Structure formats: C-alpha cells, structure tokens
Coordinates of C-alpha atoms in Angstrom, one line a residue:
M1 CA -10.6 -40.7 0.3
S2 CA -9.5 -36.9 0.2
E3 CA -11.8 -34.5 -1.7
I4 CA -9.1 -32.1 -3.4
M5 CA -10.3 -28.9 -5.2
L6 CA -8.0 -27.4 -7.7
G7 CA -8.1 -23.4 -8.4
I8 CA -7.1 -21.9 -11.5
S9 CA -6.7 -18.1 -12.4
A10 CA -5.7 -16.8 -16.2
F11 CA -6.4 -15.5 -19.3
Y12 CA -5.9 -11.8 -18.0
H13 CA -2.9 -11.5 -15.8
D14 CA -1.0 -13.5 -13.3
S15 CA -2.4 -16.8 -13.7
A16 CA -2.1 -19.2 -11.5
A17 CA -2.8 -22.8 -9.7
A18 CA -3.9 -23.6 -6.4
L19 CA -4.7 -27.2 -4.7
L20 CA -6.9 -28.1 -1.5
V21 CA -6.4 -31.3 0.1
D22 CA -9.6 -31.9 2.3
G23 CA -10.1 -28.1 2.8
E24 CA -6.2 -28.0 3.4
I25 CA -4.2 -25.5 1.2
L26 CA -1.1 -27.9 -0.5
A27 CA 0.6 -26.1 -3.2
A28 CA -0.3 -22.9 -5.1
A29 CA 2.3 -21.0 -7.6
H30 CA 2.2 -18.5 -10.2
E31 CA 2.8 -19.9 -13.9
E32 CA 5.4 -16.9 -14.4
R33 CA 7.8 -18.5 -12.1
F34 CA 7.8 -21.7 -14.7
T35 CA 7.4 -19.4 -18.3
R36 CA 9.8 -16.7 -16.9
K37 CA 7.5 -14.1 -18.3
K38 CA 6.5 -11.8 -16.0
H39 CA 3.1 -11.3 -15.2
D40 CA 2.1 -14.6 -17.8
A41 CA -1.3 -14.5 -18.5
S42 CA -1.5 -18.3 -20.4
F43 CA -3.4 -20.8 -19.1
P44 CA -0.9 -22.0 -15.9
V45 CA -0.5 -24.8 -17.5
H46 CA 3.4 -25.6 -15.2
A47 CA 1.4 -24.3 -12.5
V48 CA -1.2 -27.3 -12.5
Q49 CA 1.4 -29.3 -13.3
Y50 CA 3.3 -28.2 -10.1
V51 CA 0.3 -28.9 -7.6
L52 CA -0.9 -32.0 -9.0
N53 CA 2.9 -33.7 -8.6
E54 CA 2.5 -32.2 -5.5
A55 CA -0.1 -34.2 -4.2
G56 CA 1.0 -37.1 -6.3
I57 CA -2.6 -37.4 -8.1
G58 CA -4.1 -36.9 -11.6
L59 CA -7.0 -35.0 -13.1
D60 CA -9.4 -38.1 -12.1
H61 CA -8.4 -37.2 -8.2
L62 CA -10.3 -33.9 -8.1
S63 CA -13.8 -33.3 -7.0
A64 CA -13.7 -30.2 -8.9
V65 CA -11.9 -27.6 -11.1
A66 CA -12.5 -23.9 -10.1
F67 CA -12.2 -21.3 -12.4
Y68 CA -12.0 -17.7 -10.5
D69 CA -14.6 -15.6 -12.7
K70 CA -17.7 -16.3 -14.9
P71 CA -16.5 -15.9 -18.7
Y72 CA -20.3 -15.7 -19.8
V73 CA -20.8 -12.8 -17.2
K74 CA -17.7 -10.7 -18.3
F75 CA -18.6 -10.9 -22.0
E76 CA -21.7 -9.5 -21.2
R77 CA -20.1 -6.4 -19.8
L78 CA -17.9 -6.0 -22.6
L79 CA -21.1 -6.3 -25.0
E80 CA -22.8 -4.0 -22.7
T81 CA -19.8 -1.8 -22.3
Y82 CA -19.2 -0.9 -25.9
H83 CA -23.2 -0.8 -26.7
A84 CA -23.4 2.0 -24.2
Y85 CA -20.5 4.0 -25.7
A86 CA -20.9 3.1 -29.4
P87 CA -19.6 4.3 -32.0
S88 CA -16.4 5.3 -29.8
G89 CA -14.3 2.5 -29.2
L90 CA -14.9 0.2 -32.7
R91 CA -11.4 -0.3 -33.2
S92 CA -11.2 -2.1 -29.3
F93 CA -14.2 -3.8 -30.1
W94 CA -13.0 -5.5 -33.3
A95 CA -9.6 -6.1 -31.5
A96 CA -11.4 -7.8 -28.5
M97 CA -14.1 -10.1 -30.0
P98 CA -12.1 -12.5 -32.1
V99 CA -10.7 -14.1 -29.2
W100 CA -13.8 -14.0 -27.6
I101 CA -15.6 -15.5 -29.9
K102 CA -12.9 -18.2 -30.8
E103 CA -12.1 -19.5 -27.4
K104 CA -13.3 -17.2 -24.4
L105 CA -17.0 -17.7 -24.9
F106 CA -16.0 -22.1 -25.1
M107 CA -14.1 -21.7 -22.0
K108 CA -14.8 -25.1 -20.8
K109 CA -13.5 -26.6 -23.7
L110 CA -10.8 -24.7 -23.4
I111 CA -10.3 -25.5 -19.7
R112 CA -11.1 -29.2 -20.4
D113 CA -8.0 -29.2 -23.3
Q114 CA -5.8 -27.4 -21.7
L115 CA -6.0 -29.7 -18.3
G116 CA -5.6 -32.6 -20.8
S117 CA -2.4 -31.4 -21.8
V118 CA -1.3 -31.8 -18.1
S119 CA -2.6 -35.3 -17.2
R120 CA -4.8 -37.7 -18.6
G121 CA -8.7 -37.9 -16.7
S122 CA -11.2 -35.6 -15.8
A123 CA -12.4 -34.0 -12.8
K124 CA -15.8 -34.6 -11.7
A125 CA -17.0 -30.9 -11.9
L126 CA -15.9 -27.3 -13.7
L127 CA -17.0 -24.7 -11.9
F128 CA -17.1 -21.1 -12.2
P129 CA -17.1 -18.7 -9.0
E130 CA -17.3 -14.7 -9.7
H131 CA -14.4 -12.8 -9.7
H132 CA -15.1 -10.7 -6.6
L133 CA -16.3 -14.2 -4.6
S134 CA -13.4 -15.7 -5.5
H135 CA -11.3 -12.7 -3.7
A136 CA -13.2 -12.9 -1.0
A137 CA -13.1 -16.5 -0.6
S138 CA -9.2 -15.9 -0.4
A139 CA -9.8 -13.4 2.3
F140 CA -11.7 -14.5 4.6
F141 CA -11.5 -18.4 4.6
P142 CA -7.2 -18.5 5.5
S143 CA -7.6 -16.0 8.2
P144 CA -7.2 -16.6 11.5
H145 CA -11.1 -15.0 12.3
E146 CA -14.0 -16.8 13.2
E147 CA -16.4 -14.2 11.8
A148 CA -14.7 -11.1 9.6
A149 CA -16.2 -7.6 7.0
I150 CA -14.3 -8.7 4.1
V151 CA -13.5 -5.8 1.2
T152 CA -12.3 -6.7 -2.3
I153 CA -11.0 -4.0 -4.2
D154 CA -9.6 -4.3 -7.8
G155 CA -9.6 -2.9 -11.3
V156 CA -12.6 -4.9 -12.4
G157 CA -14.0 -8.6 -12.4
E158 CA -16.8 -9.1 -13.8
W159 CA -19.3 -6.3 -13.2
A160 CA -17.9 -5.6 -9.8
T161 CA -14.8 -3.3 -9.2
T162 CA -15.5 -3.4 -5.4
T163 CA -17.4 -5.5 -2.6
I164 CA -18.1 -5.3 1.3
G165 CA -19.2 -8.9 2.1
Y166 CA -19.7 -10.7 5.4
G167 CA -17.6 -14.0 6.5
K168 CA -18.6 -16.4 9.4
D169 CA -18.2 -20.2 9.6
N170 CA -18.0 -21.6 5.8
D171 CA -20.6 -18.9 4.8
I172 CA -19.7 -15.2 3.0
T173 CA -22.7 -13.0 2.1
I174 CA -21.8 -9.7 -0.5
L175 CA -23.3 -6.6 1.3
R176 CA -22.6 -4.0 -1.1
Q177 CA -21.0 -3.8 -4.6
L178 CA -19.9 -1.2 -7.0
D179 CA -20.1 -1.9 -10.8
F180 CA -17.3 -0.7 -13.7
P181 CA -16.9 1.2 -15.0
H182 CA -16.6 3.3 -11.6
S183 CA -12.9 1.7 -9.8
I184 CA -10.7 2.3 -7.6
G185 CA -8.2 0.5 -9.1
L186 CA -8.9 1.7 -12.3
L187 CA -8.4 5.1 -11.1
Y188 CA -5.0 4.0 -10.0
S189 CA -4.1 2.3 -12.8
A190 CA -4.7 5.5 -15.2
F191 CA -2.4 7.8 -12.9
T192 CA 0.3 4.9 -13.4
Y193 CA -0.3 4.9 -17.1
F194 CA -0.1 9.1 -17.1
C195 CA 3.2 9.2 -15.0
G196 CA 4.6 7.1 -17.5
F197 CA 4.9 3.4 -15.7
K198 CA 3.0 0.5 -17.2
V199 CA -0.6 -0.8 -16.2
N200 CA -1.2 -3.9 -14.2
G201 CA 2.7 -4.1 -12.8
G202 CA 3.7 -0.4 -12.7
E203 CA 1.1 0.3 -9.8
Y204 CA 3.9 0.0 -6.6
K205 CA 6.1 1.9 -8.5
L206 CA 3.3 5.2 -8.4
M207 CA 3.1 3.9 -4.6
G208 CA 7.0 4.3 -4.3
L209 CA 6.7 7.3 -5.5
A210 CA 4.2 9.1 -4.0
P211 CA 6.3 9.8 -0.9
Y212 CA 8.4 12.0 -3.0
G213 CA 5.3 13.9 -3.5
R214 CA 5.5 17.4 -1.8
A215 CA 2.5 16.9 0.6
A216 CA 2.6 21.1 1.9
S217 CA 2.7 22.8 -2.0
E218 CA -0.3 24.0 -3.4
F219 CA -0.3 21.9 -6.5
V220 CA -0.6 18.6 -4.7
K221 CA -3.7 20.1 -3.0
S222 CA -5.1 21.3 -6.3
T223 CA -3.9 18.4 -8.2
R224 CA -5.9 16.5 -4.9
Q225 CA -8.9 19.0 -5.3
K226 CA -8.8 18.6 -9.2
I227 CA -9.2 14.8 -9.1
L228 CA -12.1 15.1 -6.6
D229 CA -13.7 17.8 -8.9
H230 CA -13.4 16.7 -12.3
L231 CA -12.3 12.6 -12.5
V232 CA -14.0 11.2 -9.4
D233 CA -17.3 11.8 -6.8
L234 CA -16.0 10.2 -3.9
R235 CA -19.3 9.9 -1.7
P236 CA -19.3 9.4 2.0
D237 CA -19.9 5.5 2.1
G238 CA -16.3 5.1 0.0
S239 CA -18.2 4.5 -3.5
I240 CA -17.2 6.7 -6.1
L241 CA -18.9 7.9 -9.7
L242 CA -15.9 8.2 -12.4
N243 CA -16.6 11.1 -14.8
M244 CA -15.8 8.6 -17.8
D245 CA -15.1 11.9 -19.9
Y246 CA -11.8 11.3 -18.4
F247 CA -11.1 8.1 -19.1
D248 CA -10.6 5.7 -22.3
F249 CA -10.2 2.3 -20.9
A250 CA -14.2 1.4 -20.9
T251 CA -13.9 1.2 -24.6
G252 CA -10.4 2.9 -26.0
L253 CA -6.7 1.3 -26.2
T254 CA -5.3 3.9 -23.4
M255 CA -6.2 4.5 -19.7
C256 CA -7.1 7.9 -20.0
N257 CA -8.0 10.9 -22.3
E258 CA -4.4 12.3 -22.5
K259 CA -5.2 16.1 -23.8
K260 CA -8.3 16.5 -21.1
W261 CA -5.6 15.5 -18.3
T262 CA -2.9 17.5 -19.7
D263 CA -5.4 20.6 -20.0
L264 CA -6.4 19.9 -16.4
F265 CA -3.1 19.1 -14.4
G266 CA -0.8 21.5 -16.7
V267 CA 1.4 18.7 -17.6
E268 CA 1.6 16.2 -20.2
I269 CA 1.7 12.7 -20.0
R270 CA 5.2 11.3 -19.0
K271 CA 7.4 9.3 -21.4
P272 CA 8.3 5.9 -20.3
E273 CA 12.2 5.8 -18.8
S274 CA 12.6 9.8 -19.4
E275 CA 13.3 12.0 -16.4
I276 CA 10.6 11.7 -13.0
A277 CA 10.2 15.4 -13.1
Q278 CA 8.6 16.6 -9.5
P279 CA 4.8 17.1 -11.1
Y280 CA 4.9 13.7 -11.5
M281 CA 6.0 13.1 -8.2
D282 CA 2.9 15.2 -6.9
L283 CA 0.4 13.4 -9.4
A284 CA 1.6 10.2 -7.6
L285 CA 0.8 11.5 -4.0
A286 CA -2.5 13.3 -4.6
V287 CA -3.6 9.8 -6.5
Q288 CA -2.5 8.2 -3.4
Q289 CA -4.1 10.5 -0.8
V290 CA -7.6 10.1 -2.5
T291 CA -7.2 6.0 -2.7
E292 CA -6.4 6.0 0.9
E293 CA -9.6 8.5 1.6
A294 CA -11.4 5.6 -0.4
I295 CA -9.9 3.1 1.2
F296 CA -10.9 4.8 4.7
R297 CA -14.4 5.4 3.7
I298 CA -15.1 1.6 2.6
A299 CA -13.5 0.1 5.8
A300 CA -16.0 2.3 7.9
T301 CA -19.0 1.1 5.6
A302 CA -17.8 -2.2 6.7
Y303 CA -17.8 -1.8 9.9
D304 CA -21.2 -0.4 10.2
L305 CA -22.7 -3.1 7.9
T306 CA -21.1 -5.9 9.7
G307 CA -20.5 -4.6 13.4
C308 CA -17.4 -6.6 13.0
E309 CA -13.8 -5.9 14.7
N310 CA -11.8 -8.1 12.2
L311 CA -11.6 -6.7 8.7
T312 CA -10.0 -9.4 6.2
M313 CA -8.9 -7.9 2.3
A314 CA -8.1 -8.5 -0.8
G315 CA -8.0 -7.4 -4.9
G316 CA -5.2 -5.8 -6.6
V317 CA -5.7 -2.6 -4.3
A318 CA -4.9 -4.5 -1.1
L319 CA -1.4 -4.6 -2.2
N320 CA -1.2 -0.9 -1.4
C321 CA 0.3 -1.3 1.8
V322 CA 0.8 3.0 2.6
A323 CA -3.0 2.6 2.9
N324 CA -3.3 -0.4 5.0
G325 CA -0.7 0.6 7.2
K326 CA -2.6 3.9 7.7
L327 CA -6.0 1.6 7.9
L328 CA -5.3 -0.6 10.5
K329 CA -3.4 2.1 12.7
Q330 CA -6.6 4.3 12.7
G331 CA -9.4 1.7 13.0
P332 CA -12.4 1.3 13.1
F333 CA -10.8 -2.5 12.7
R334 CA -8.8 -3.8 15.3
H335 CA -7.7 -6.6 13.4
L336 CA -6.9 -6.7 9.7
W337 CA -5.3 -9.7 7.7
I338 CA -4.8 -9.5 4.3
Q339 CA -4.4 -12.3 1.5
P340 CA -0.6 -12.2 0.4
A341 CA -1.7 -13.0 -3.1
A342 CA -3.9 -10.6 -3.0
G343 CA -4.5 -10.0 -6.7
D344 CA -5.5 -12.1 -9.5
A345 CA -3.2 -15.1 -8.6
G346 CA -4.9 -15.4 -5.4
G347 CA -7.8 -15.8 -7.0
A348 CA -7.0 -19.5 -8.1
L349 CA -6.9 -20.3 -4.1
G350 CA -10.0 -18.1 -3.4
A351 CA -11.9 -20.4 -6.4
A352 CA -10.9 -23.8 -4.6
Y353 CA -12.2 -22.6 -1.2
A354 CA -15.1 -21.4 -2.7
A355 CA -15.7 -24.6 -4.2
W356 CA -15.1 -26.4 -1.2
H357 CA -16.7 -24.2 1.6
I358 CA -19.8 -23.0 -0.4
W359 CA -20.3 -25.7 -3.2
K360 CA -19.5 -28.8 -1.0
N361 CA -20.5 -27.0 1.9
H362 CA -18.1 -28.1 4.5
P363 CA -17.5 -26.5 6.9
R364 CA -14.6 -24.1 8.4
R365 CA -12.1 -25.0 10.4
I366 CA -10.9 -21.9 12.0
P367 CA -6.7 -22.1 11.0
G368 CA -6.2 -19.1 14.3
L369 CA -3.0 -17.4 14.7
P370 CA -1.4 -17.2 12.3
D371 CA -3.5 -18.1 9.4
A372 CA -3.7 -21.5 6.9
M373 CA -1.3 -19.6 4.5
K374 CA 1.7 -21.8 5.8
G375 CA 3.4 -18.6 6.0
A376 CA 2.3 -18.5 1.9
Y377 CA 5.6 -20.6 1.0
L378 CA 3.2 -22.7 -1.0
G379 CA 5.8 -23.2 -4.0
P380 CA 8.2 -25.8 -5.5
E381 CA 11.4 -26.6 -3.5
Y382 CA 14.4 -28.3 -4.8
S383 CA 16.7 -30.8 -3.3
A384 CA 20.3 -31.3 -2.6
K385 CA 20.8 -33.5 -5.9
D386 CA 19.0 -30.5 -7.9
I387 CA 21.9 -27.7 -6.8
E388 CA 24.5 -30.5 -7.1
R389 CA 23.6 -31.3 -10.7
L390 CA 23.0 -27.8 -11.2
A391 CA 26.9 -27.2 -9.9
R392 CA 28.3 -29.6 -12.3
R393 CA 26.4 -28.5 -15.5
Y394 CA 27.9 -24.7 -14.8
A395 CA 31.4 -26.4 -13.0
A396 CA 30.5 -24.1 -10.6
P397 CA 32.7 -24.2 -7.0
Y398 CA 31.0 -24.2 -3.8
V399 CA 31.0 -25.1 0.0
R400 CA 28.5 -26.8 1.6
Y401 CA 27.9 -26.4 5.2
P402 CA 25.9 -29.4 7.2
D403 CA 25.4 -27.1 10.2
E404 CA 22.4 -24.7 9.8
D405 CA 24.2 -22.5 12.4
A406 CA 27.6 -21.7 10.4
L407 CA 25.6 -21.2 7.6
C408 CA 24.3 -18.1 9.1
S409 CA 27.4 -17.3 10.5
V410 CA 29.0 -17.3 7.5
A411 CA 26.4 -15.8 5.5
S412 CA 25.7 -12.7 8.1
E413 CA 29.3 -12.3 8.5
M414 CA 29.5 -11.6 4.6
L415 CA 26.3 -9.4 5.0
A416 CA 28.0 -7.2 7.9
A417 CA 30.9 -6.7 5.6
G418 CA 28.8 -4.9 2.9
K419 CA 28.3 -7.9 0.5
I420 CA 25.1 -8.8 -1.4
V421 CA 23.6 -12.1 -0.9
G422 CA 21.4 -14.5 -2.6
W423 CA 19.0 -16.5 -0.7
F424 CA 17.3 -19.3 -1.8
Q425 CA 15.8 -21.5 0.7
G426 CA 12.8 -24.1 0.4
K427 CA 9.3 -23.3 -0.7
M428 CA 9.2 -20.7 -3.3
E429 CA 6.7 -17.6 -2.0
Y430 CA 3.3 -17.7 -3.4
G431 CA 2.0 -13.8 -4.6
P432 CA 3.9 -10.8 -5.3
R433 CA 6.3 -10.6 -2.4
A434 CA 9.8 -12.5 -1.5
L435 CA 9.3 -13.4 1.9
G436 CA 13.1 -14.8 2.7
N437 CA 12.9 -17.8 0.5
R438 CA 13.6 -16.4 -3.1
S439 CA 15.3 -13.1 -1.5
I440 CA 17.9 -10.6 -2.1
L441 CA 19.7 -9.7 1.3
G442 CA 21.9 -6.6 2.1
D443 CA 23.0 -4.9 5.3
P444 CA 20.4 -1.8 6.1
R445 CA 22.9 -0.2 8.1
N446 CA 25.0 0.8 4.6
P447 CA 24.4 4.0 3.2
D448 CA 25.2 3.2 -0.2
M449 CA 23.1 -0.6 -0.4
Q450 CA 19.4 1.4 -1.8
K451 CA 21.6 2.3 -5.1
T452 CA 23.9 -0.1 -5.1
L453 CA 20.5 -2.9 -5.2
N454 CA 18.7 -0.8 -7.0
V455 CA 21.6 0.1 -10.0
K456 CA 23.8 -2.6 -10.1
V457 CA 21.6 -5.6 -9.0
K458 CA 18.1 -4.8 -9.9
F459 CA 18.5 -3.0 -12.9
R460 CA 15.3 -0.7 -12.1
E461 CA 14.7 3.1 -11.1
G462 CA 16.7 3.9 -8.7
F463 CA 14.1 6.5 -6.3
R464 CA 12.6 2.8 -5.9
P465 CA 12.5 1.7 -2.0
F466 CA 13.4 -1.6 -0.3
A467 CA 11.6 -3.2 2.8
P468 CA 13.3 -4.7 6.1
S469 CA 13.1 -7.9 6.8
V470 CA 13.0 -7.9 10.5
M471 CA 13.2 -10.6 13.8
E472 CA 9.1 -10.3 15.3
E473 CA 10.6 -9.9 18.5
E474 CA 12.6 -6.8 17.0
L475 CA 9.9 -5.1 15.3
E476 CA 9.1 -2.3 17.8
K477 CA 12.4 -1.4 18.2
Y478 CA 13.0 0.2 15.1
F479 CA 9.0 0.2 13.5
D480 CA 5.9 2.7 15.2
F481 CA 4.4 -0.8 14.6
S482 CA 3.0 -3.0 17.3
C483 CA 1.5 -5.6 14.8
P484 CA 3.4 -8.9 12.6
S485 CA 3.4 -8.2 8.9
P486 CA 4.9 -11.9 7.8
Y487 CA 3.6 -10.8 4.3
M488 CA 5.4 -7.2 3.6
L489 CA 1.6 -5.6 3.0
M490 CA 1.7 -3.0 5.8
V491 CA 3.8 0.5 5.9
A492 CA 4.9 1.7 8.9
P493 CA 7.0 4.5 10.3
V494 CA 10.5 4.2 11.6
Q495 CA 10.6 4.9 15.0
Q496 CA 12.1 8.2 16.6
G497 CA 15.3 6.8 17.9
V498 CA 16.1 5.7 14.8
R499 CA 15.9 8.7 12.7
K500 CA 18.5 11.4 12.1
P501 CA 17.7 15.2 11.5
L502 CA 17.3 16.2 8.5
P503 CA 18.4 19.3 6.5
E504 CA 16.5 22.7 6.4
E505 CA 14.2 23.2 3.6
Y506 CA 14.5 19.1 2.8
D507 CA 11.5 19.0 0.5
R508 CA 13.0 21.2 -1.8
L509 CA 16.0 19.0 -2.7
G510 CA 15.8 17.5 -5.8
M511 CA 14.7 13.3 -5.7
F512 CA 18.1 12.0 -5.4
E513 CA 19.4 14.7 -3.0
R514 CA 16.6 13.3 -0.4
L515 CA 16.6 10.0 -1.6
Y516 CA 20.4 9.8 -0.7
H517 CA 20.6 11.6 2.7
I518 CA 21.1 9.4 5.5
R519 CA 17.4 9.7 7.2
S520 CA 18.3 6.8 10.1
E521 CA 20.1 4.3 11.7
I522 CA 19.1 2.0 8.8
P523 CA 18.9 3.8 6.0
A524 CA 18.7 1.8 3.2
V525 CA 15.4 0.8 4.5
T526 CA 14.1 3.9 5.5
H527 CA 12.3 5.8 2.7
V528 CA 12.3 9.9 2.0
D529 CA 9.2 10.2 4.3
F530 CA 10.7 8.0 6.9
S531 CA 8.4 4.9 6.1
A532 CA 9.1 1.2 5.8
R533 CA 7.5 -1.8 4.4
L534 CA 7.8 -4.4 6.8
H535 CA 8.4 -7.7 6.8
S536 CA 8.4 -9.5 10.3
V537 CA 10.0 -12.8 10.7
N538 CA 8.4 -15.5 12.9
R539 CA 10.6 -18.4 14.4
E540 CA 7.9 -21.2 14.1
T541 CA 7.2 -19.9 10.1
N542 CA 10.7 -19.2 9.0
P543 CA 13.5 -20.8 11.0
R544 CA 16.2 -20.7 9.2
Y545 CA 15.4 -16.7 7.9
W546 CA 15.1 -15.9 11.3
K547 CA 18.3 -17.6 12.5
L548 CA 20.2 -15.8 9.5
L549 CA 18.3 -12.3 11.0
A550 CA 20.0 -13.7 14.6
A551 CA 23.0 -14.0 13.8
F552 CA 23.2 -10.7 12.1
R553 CA 21.9 -9.5 15.2
E554 CA 24.3 -11.4 16.9
R555 CA 27.1 -9.6 14.7
T556 CA 25.9 -6.0 14.7
G557 CA 23.2 -5.6 17.2
F558 CA 20.8 -5.2 14.2
G559 CA 18.5 -7.4 14.2
L560 CA 16.8 -6.9 10.5
L561 CA 17.8 -7.0 6.8
V562 CA 17.4 -5.7 3.5
N563 CA 15.3 -7.8 1.6
T564 CA 14.3 -7.8 -2.0
S565 CA 12.8 -9.9 -4.4
F566 CA 15.8 -12.7 -6.2
N567 CA 14.8 -11.4 -9.5
V568 CA 16.3 -8.3 -12.1
R569 CA 13.7 -6.3 -13.4
G570 CA 11.2 -7.3 -16.3
E571 CA 11.6 -11.0 -14.7
P572 CA 9.9 -13.2 -12.4
I573 CA 10.8 -14.3 -9.1
V574 CA 13.5 -16.9 -9.1
C575 CA 12.2 -20.4 -8.7
S576 CA 14.6 -23.1 -9.7
P577 CA 18.6 -23.2 -8.8
D578 CA 19.0 -22.6 -12.3
D579 CA 17.0 -19.7 -12.1
A580 CA 18.8 -18.3 -9.1
Y581 CA 22.0 -19.3 -10.4
R582 CA 21.5 -17.2 -13.8
C583 CA 20.8 -14.3 -11.6
F584 CA 23.3 -14.2 -9.5
M585 CA 26.1 -15.0 -12.2
K586 CA 24.2 -11.7 -14.2
T587 CA 24.2 -9.1 -11.6
N588 CA 26.7 -7.5 -8.8
I589 CA 24.9 -10.2 -6.2
D590 CA 28.3 -11.3 -4.3
A591 CA 27.1 -14.8 -3.5
L592 CA 24.5 -17.1 -3.4
V593 CA 23.4 -19.5 -0.5
M594 CA 20.9 -22.2 -2.1
E595 CA 19.9 -24.7 0.8
D596 CA 23.0 -25.6 2.4
Y597 CA 25.0 -24.8 -0.2
L598 CA 27.2 -21.5 -0.4
F599 CA 28.6 -20.2 -3.9
L600 CA 30.8 -17.2 -4.0
K601 CA 30.9 -14.9 -6.9
S602 CA 35.0 -14.6 -7.0
D603 CA 35.1 -18.5 -7.7
Q604 CA 32.8 -18.7 -10.7
P605 CA 33.8 -19.4 -14.2
G606 CA 32.7 -17.2 -16.8
F607 CA 29.0 -17.4 -17.0
E608 CA 28.9 -16.9 -20.9
T609 CA 31.4 -19.1 -21.3
Q610 CA 29.5 -21.8 -19.8
E611 CA 26.4 -20.3 -21.6
G612 CA 28.2 -21.6 -24.9

C-alpha cells in the first residue's frame, strides 16, 4: 500500500498544498489560483481538494499531514520580540494577539477542522517541521544532486531568517542560522515599502526597477555606503546585523522609520502609484547591490562549510533571479539548483518531503537531471469537454486543430504578425512563474511589444521587463549563459552580437526614453541594462511549447518568444478555462489557444453582454 504525505503552507501568504506518493511528487498548487485572491493566505481548502482528487483518495489514506512551520515557536518569537521592545509596539501587539489566542495557538484543531471540510476521515499523523527546514527540504530533495550545500533566505520563519545546511542521502543538517530581526529579506522588503510598492509582492518590482539606477552616480555610491554604515552591518561570512533604530517591522505597523529614512537618504517615502523619480531607481539599485553581496558571502560560507560543488536554494530571497545569475557565473559552486516555488508556497512541498525522508526515514532516490519537479507542471489540467462547455456557456466561436503541428503553425504565424496570444496548455505551473502552460506570448523582435503588454494587456507599471522563453538549444545564441534555466530563476546578459549601440549619455536619459530605445534584435525581452530573465524550454519537458518555439523559429529565424504570466495586475495566474477566457476577453489579447482550440478575439461576442 502506498504511503502518502500531504504538505500544507498557510496563514501568512501564498498558501498551498502538495502531495507525495511513495516519495514522488504527484500534485501541488497555490490556493490563490482557485480563490482568485492574489497571495491568498487562507487555509488551502481548494488546493488540498485538488491534490487529493488527483490521487483519488481521502484523508484516511494519508500517512501524515505536514504543516510548514512550528506555530508555538513562532508565537514564542512574537512574545519575546514584543517584550524586548516594550512599551513600543503596543498597537501591533493588541492587533496580533486576538488571532493567535483564538486560532493559531490551537493550530492542530484548526488544521483538522479545515481538513474535515474537504474530506471525511483523518490522517494518521500531524507534523510541524520548522519553516526553514521545510524550505531546505524543498530545495534539496527534488534537486538532481546526491549531495549539496543548502541555503535558505527569506523574511522570517519562526526565528530563522537565513540558514546554511548540508544535504546528503535522506538527511539534512543545518550548519548555521541567522535569527530575527536580522533579515536580508526584510531589509529588501523595507526598501520595497519605502519605494512605494507592496510588501510580499512588490519585491519583484523593486528588482525590475534596479537596472534603471545610475550605477556610476555619486548618489548610488553614497546610498550604498549609507545602507552599510547605518542600516546593516554586513559581516564577511554573509551574516548581518540590522540597526533596528531604522526599522519598525519588529513591533510596528510599517516596515521602516520613515522620518529617519528620509533624513538619511534625502528623499521622502514614495506614494504608491505616483511617478517614479530617479532617486527611487537609485535606491533600488543600491539595495540590490547590498543584497547580492550578502548572498555571495553566504554562498561562499556555505562552500567553505560543506566543501560541496552543488548548491541548492529556497526561501523568498532565492527568487532574486538577478543575484542568482551572477552567483552561478562567479562561483564558487559549479551547479546551482533553486526550488521553482521558492517562497512560502514551496514550503508545502518541503514539509511533505521532510515527513517522507526525515520523519519516516525513507531512502532518497536521486532524480538525476533535470530534477524531480516534472517541470513544475503540477497543477490542474482540463479536458476538451471542459473547454467545449465553456465555449457553449459564452457562445464563443472557436476552431479545433486535431493536428498539433498545424496548431503551432497558425499560432506562430499570428505571433510573427504582431498578435498577442494567450497560451493555455496542460497542467498549471507550481510557483510564481508561468512556464509555457499559463502564458501570454508575443514577438520579442517587436519594439512596441513590451509597452503593449504592460499597458494594454497586463495593466501594470510600464517600466517592468518581460522574460524570453527560448529553445534550450538556442540559449547561447542569444544570451551569455550556458546552463538551462527551466524555471525563469536566472538573469543573464544578452549576447554582444545581438545588441545594438546605445546613444551617448544613455544613462542621463529619462526612464522611458531609456526603456523604449531599441537595444537589441530582441528588444521586447532586453532590459535597460542588456539583461534578460531566462526561461529555457526543453523538448522533453514541454514538447508542445517547444514545438511552438520551433515553428516561430522556422517562420522568423528566432527561436524565442516573449513570455509573461497569463493574468492581469492584481490577479493570480489563470487556472481554469473560464479564468483564461475572462482574462482574454477583458484585455487586448488577440487570440486564445486552449489545448487544441483556437479562439480569435475578432470572432467573439461581446463579453459584458454574455455576463449579463
């Protein structure tokens, strides 16, 4: 009889569920994709239902349910922190305590009650691995390596904010730990907040804004030094000490002391949605540089402690793909593998792995290349009947292509003609990135594509860059990068031969003057600093998407496409055909391909009328 482990993350942000059957990943999904609430923190009722349905089981079939952190230890940290900073933080204390006293201190009952709403019965055991152990397990166990150093970096778990570990066989040993409030993730989030973006979501925007900073300017240099002199003591081993006089996140209701930051940097906190002036771009660059330096030093320490040439990573900071690309390029590690769901959602998978390998002591089957993640295609998929049912509901005309080559040929023709295509195929991705199954696609050669996608499709800030999906065989033709990047977690420079010259004093131009200058033969995926966030597509892992790229290459000579997640600003990535069709009809997407079905915008009836 199979042994089945259910992993759950919940109650902070990005709730999720994951299921292991005899140590193999069967299914995993974010709760937000079902509820349509971005970063949904509620108990993952729908995600649990999905993974159980995929296995065809109920709760009685589970060997264990593993929750991704230890609530009592987290509560201990809250109490000790409030005590240490008393009497400040009283408002925050009174806001937090009722939830803990009413619910979170009784987490076992809460989890069992919530699971009971999904299915009858109960699991044999309920486990609580530590938060960073869950991250570490998600990084090491599905990786292709027999042994590896493990680095986890995020805001905070229970106490830990950063760990260095070593994984071999079915065991993980934590070698070093940095504790709250000293956190690289919270430092980065404080700058996210000060620059006018939302914490736990806007960090991607800060990373995308950093290349607009003027690296050679005195303001960037002085800002970087001010960060190191006043905000953070960065040690040679990568550990840090934050000067808490400048931060309010420990007990306050904001991330930083706004007055002290204004006095230090000479600029006031940016109001959300306001114009982004150059100083905020420079602040973003300065903290990105400090963060990278911290990551590099932590990695060097991990190498010294383990002597291992393989590094695996997880935690929210591991999604900083700019740092990741540089880390792999400069060493000392030869191989770098990062959990595609590196944030809290991935903690669900790590908790299930910890239950399987550490609690049950099952031996590890080393997956080898590429890894055990199945391309991160672990979410729901939908049938022809589901799509036809949707078409009837909305009276939506379509063409069905029984031949895959013909479908890819038609789609590539539209893309080459400048059309924007929604591409909905197979299993939904696990993790924050769309990897060709829930994607919006465009022509990377089109100099207007970046602006069109941001303004008319995604309805988001115009400065934000887009990633290329590139055939794995063509990767080095366009980018100075020699390793596959299947999860869009590496940034690399565009090859010199693909670039176009910049005008004199390019760095002195305004944000959008720099952005809309044609910098390369693939301007829609070339950021202002000639970088790109890479998504390499393997023929075996995603054959249909690879075929589309091949068809586009045959038609244009370019084996890559613009790939952005199939959603609009403020919404999660689409999950179902209904989600996809609604997004298609409410944006300037020209065509929607769902499995074998092609829906053209010009053929569709008025959507508002259909909704009645």
